[in-house]
CSV table of C-alpha atoms in Angstrom, one decimal:
chain,number,residue,atom,x,y,z
A,1,SER,CA,394.0,242.1,132.0
A,2,ASP,CA,393.4,241.5,135.5
A,3,ARG,CA,389.4,241.7,135.0
A,4,ASN,CA,389.5,239.3,132.2
A,5,SER,CA,391.7,236.8,134.0
A,6,LEU,CA,394.4,236.8,130.8
A,7,LEU,CA,398.3,237.6,130.3
A,8,ILE,CA,398.0,239.5,126.7
A,9,PHE,CA,400.9,238.9,123.8
A,10,PRO,CA,400.8,241.7,121.6
A,11,VAL,CA,401.9,241.9,118.1
A,12,TYR,CA,403.0,244.8,116.8
A,13,GLY,CA,404.1,246.3,113.0
A,14,ALA,CA,406.9,247.6,111.8
A,15,PHE,CA,405.3,251.2,113.0
A,16,LYS,CA,404.3,249.9,116.1
A,17,GLU,CA,401.0,249.5,114.9
A,18,LEU,CA,399.3,246.7,116.8
A,19,LEU,CA,398.4,243.8,114.6
A,20,MET,CA,396.8,241.4,117.2
A,21,TYR,CA,396.9,240.0,120.3
A,22,GLN,CA,396.7,236.7,122.3
A,23,GLY,CA,395.2,236.0,125.6
A,24,ARG,CA,396.0,233.1,127.7
A,25,TYR,CA,393.4,232.5,130.4
A,26,PHE,CA,394.1,232.5,133.7
A,27,GLY,CA,390.7,232.4,135.7
A,28,ASP,CA,389.0,229.4,137.3
A,29,ASN,CA,386.0,228.7,134.6
A,30,PRO,CA,387.0,225.2,133.3
A,31,ASP,CA,384.5,226.0,130.1
A,32,HIS,CA,386.9,229.0,129.8
A,33,PRO,CA,388.9,228.7,126.3
A,34,LYS,CA,393.1,228.3,127.4
A,35,TYR,CA,393.4,231.4,124.9
A,36,LEU,CA,391.6,233.8,122.6
A,37,THR,CA,393.3,235.7,119.7
A,38,PHE,CA,392.3,239.2,118.6
A,39,GLY,CA,393.4,240.5,114.8
A,40,ALA,CA,395.0,239.0,112.2
A,41,LYS,CA,396.0,235.9,113.2
A,42,ASN,CA,397.2,235.6,109.4
A,43,VAL,CA,400.4,238.1,110.3
A,44,LEU,CA,404.0,236.1,108.8
A,45,HIS,CA,405.8,237.0,112.4
A,46,VAL,CA,409.2,235.0,112.4
A,47,LEU,CA,411.0,235.3,115.1
A,48,HIS,CA,414.2,235.1,113.9
A,49,HIS,CA,416.1,236.8,111.1
A,50,TRP,CA,415.2,235.3,107.5
A,51,ASP,CA,419.0,236.1,105.4
A,52,LYS,CA,418.8,233.9,102.3
A,53,GLY,CA,422.4,236.0,101.5
A,54,ASN,CA,424.0,235.2,104.8
A,55,PRO,CA,426.0,232.5,105.3
A,56,SER,CA,424.8,231.1,108.3
A,57,PHE,CA,421.1,231.6,106.8
A,58,ASP,CA,418.9,228.7,108.1
A,59,PRO,CA,416.6,226.8,105.9
A,60,THR,CA,414.5,225.5,108.6
A,61,VAL,CA,410.9,227.0,110.0
A,62,VAL,CA,409.7,226.0,112.8
A,63,CYS,CA,405.9,226.3,113.1
A,64,VAL,CA,404.6,226.1,117.1
A,65,GLU,CA,400.8,227.0,118.6
A,66,ASP,CA,402.1,229.6,120.6
A,67,LEU,CA,404.0,232.7,120.6
A,68,ILE,CA,405.9,231.9,124.0
A,69,SER,CA,406.6,228.4,122.1
A,70,ALA,CA,408.0,230.8,119.2
A,71,VAL,CA,410.4,233.0,121.4
A,72,LYS,CA,411.7,229.8,122.9
A,73,VAL,CA,412.7,227.6,120.0
A,74,GLY,CA,412.9,231.2,117.5
A,75,SER,CA,416.5,231.2,119.7
A,76,ILE,CA,418.0,228.7,118.0
A,77,THR,CA,415.8,228.6,114.5
A,78,ASN,CA,413.4,230.6,112.8
A,79,ALA,CA,410.4,229.9,114.4
A,80,LEU,CA,406.4,231.2,113.5
A,81,PRO,CA,403.6,230.5,115.7
A,82,LEU,CA,400.4,229.7,114.3
A,83,TRP,CA,398.1,231.1,117.1
A,84,GLY,CA,396.5,228.0,117.2
A,85,SER,CA,397.3,224.4,115.3
A,86,SER,CA,396.6,224.9,111.9
A,87,ILE,CA,398.7,226.1,108.8
A,88,PRO,CA,396.9,227.9,106.6
A,89,LEU,CA,397.8,227.1,102.5
A,90,GLU,CA,398.4,230.8,102.4
A,91,LEU,CA,401.0,231.3,105.1
A,92,ALA,CA,402.8,227.6,104.1
A,93,ARG,CA,403.2,229.4,100.1
A,94,ARG,CA,404.8,232.3,101.7
A,95,LEU,CA,407.1,230.1,103.3
A,96,SER,CA,408.0,227.8,101.2
A,97,LYS,CA,409.2,231.0,99.0
A,98,ARG,CA,412.3,231.4,102.1
A,99,PHE,CA,412.8,227.8,103.5
A,100,SER,CA,413.3,224.7,102.2
A,101,ARG,CA,412.2,222.3,105.7
A,102,LEU,CA,409.1,223.1,108.1
A,103,CYS,CA,408.7,221.8,111.3
A,104,ILE,CA,405.8,221.2,112.6
A,105,TRP,CA,405.7,220.7,116.2
A,106,LEU,CA,402.5,220.1,118.3
A,107,ASP,CA,401.5,218.8,121.2
A,108,MET,CA,400.1,214.9,121.5
A,109,ASP,CA,396.7,216.3,121.8
A,110,LYS,CA,397.5,217.9,118.2
A,111,ALA,CA,399.0,214.8,116.9
A,112,LYS,CA,396.4,214.3,114.0
A,113,GLU,CA,396.5,217.6,112.9
A,114,SER,CA,400.1,217.5,112.8
A,115,LEU,CA,400.5,214.5,110.1
A,116,LYS,CA,397.9,216.4,108.6
A,117,SER,CA,399.2,219.1,107.7
A,118,ARG,CA,402.9,216.9,107.4
A,119,SER,CA,400.3,215.2,104.4
A,120,THR,CA,399.3,218.1,103.1
A,121,LEU,CA,402.3,220.0,102.6
A,122,SER,CA,405.0,218.1,102.0
A,123,MET,CA,404.8,219.3,98.2
A,124,MET,CA,405.7,222.6,98.8
A,125,PHE,CA,408.5,222.0,100.7
A,126,ASP,CA,412.1,220.0,100.7
A,127,GLU,CA,411.2,218.1,103.5
A,128,VAL,CA,408.5,219.0,106.3
A,129,GLN,CA,409.0,217.1,109.9
A,130,SER,CA,406.3,216.1,112.2
A,131,ILE,CA,407.2,216.7,115.9
A,132,VAL,CA,404.5,215.6,118.4
A,133,THR,CA,405.7,215.8,122.2
A,134,GLU,CA,404.0,214.9,125.3
A,135,LYS,CA,404.9,219.1,126.5
A,136,ASP,CA,405.2,222.6,125.0
A,137,PRO,CA,407.9,223.4,123.2
A,138,LYS,CA,408.4,226.0,125.7
A,139,GLU,CA,408.8,223.5,128.5
A,140,TYR,CA,411.9,221.8,127.1
A,141,SER,CA,415.4,223.0,127.4
A,142,HIS,CA,417.5,224.5,124.7
A,143,ASP,CA,419.6,221.3,124.5
A,144,GLU,CA,416.3,219.5,123.6
A,145,ILE,CA,414.8,221.9,121.4
A,146,ARG,CA,418.0,221.4,119.3
A,147,ARG,CA,417.1,217.5,120.0
A,148,PHE,CA,414.3,217.3,119.0
A,149,LEU,CA,414.6,219.5,115.3
A,150,VAL,CA,417.9,217.8,114.5
């Protein structure tokens, strides 16, 4: 959106309906939010196939802040954009029915939220890992991402 200085990331449902979208701001106003999200943020949109019947099923899901990071991490394992930095309890409950290991990967400025989520959600999963890095997951190579997830 040139008019709003936003790069738009749409999320569509199974029937090609627009469920939500997020815009990344690239304008000159320093007070403008970096991301704007519209629609159903609670959409469970994981970018990797969940198939527990598959012998190679990965029991890990990685929650990251944004869609681009989820796409990058999703090329390695199950990944989910949070559209922010917190995990709603209902979403965590739904994830815990499919995955035994939860990784919460947030930036350094969200370290407190990551640790709080790990503490709150540790009873719902066999393992909850908090990953806090200086950069977004999307800024790391695939090999670096693999090392963080070990």
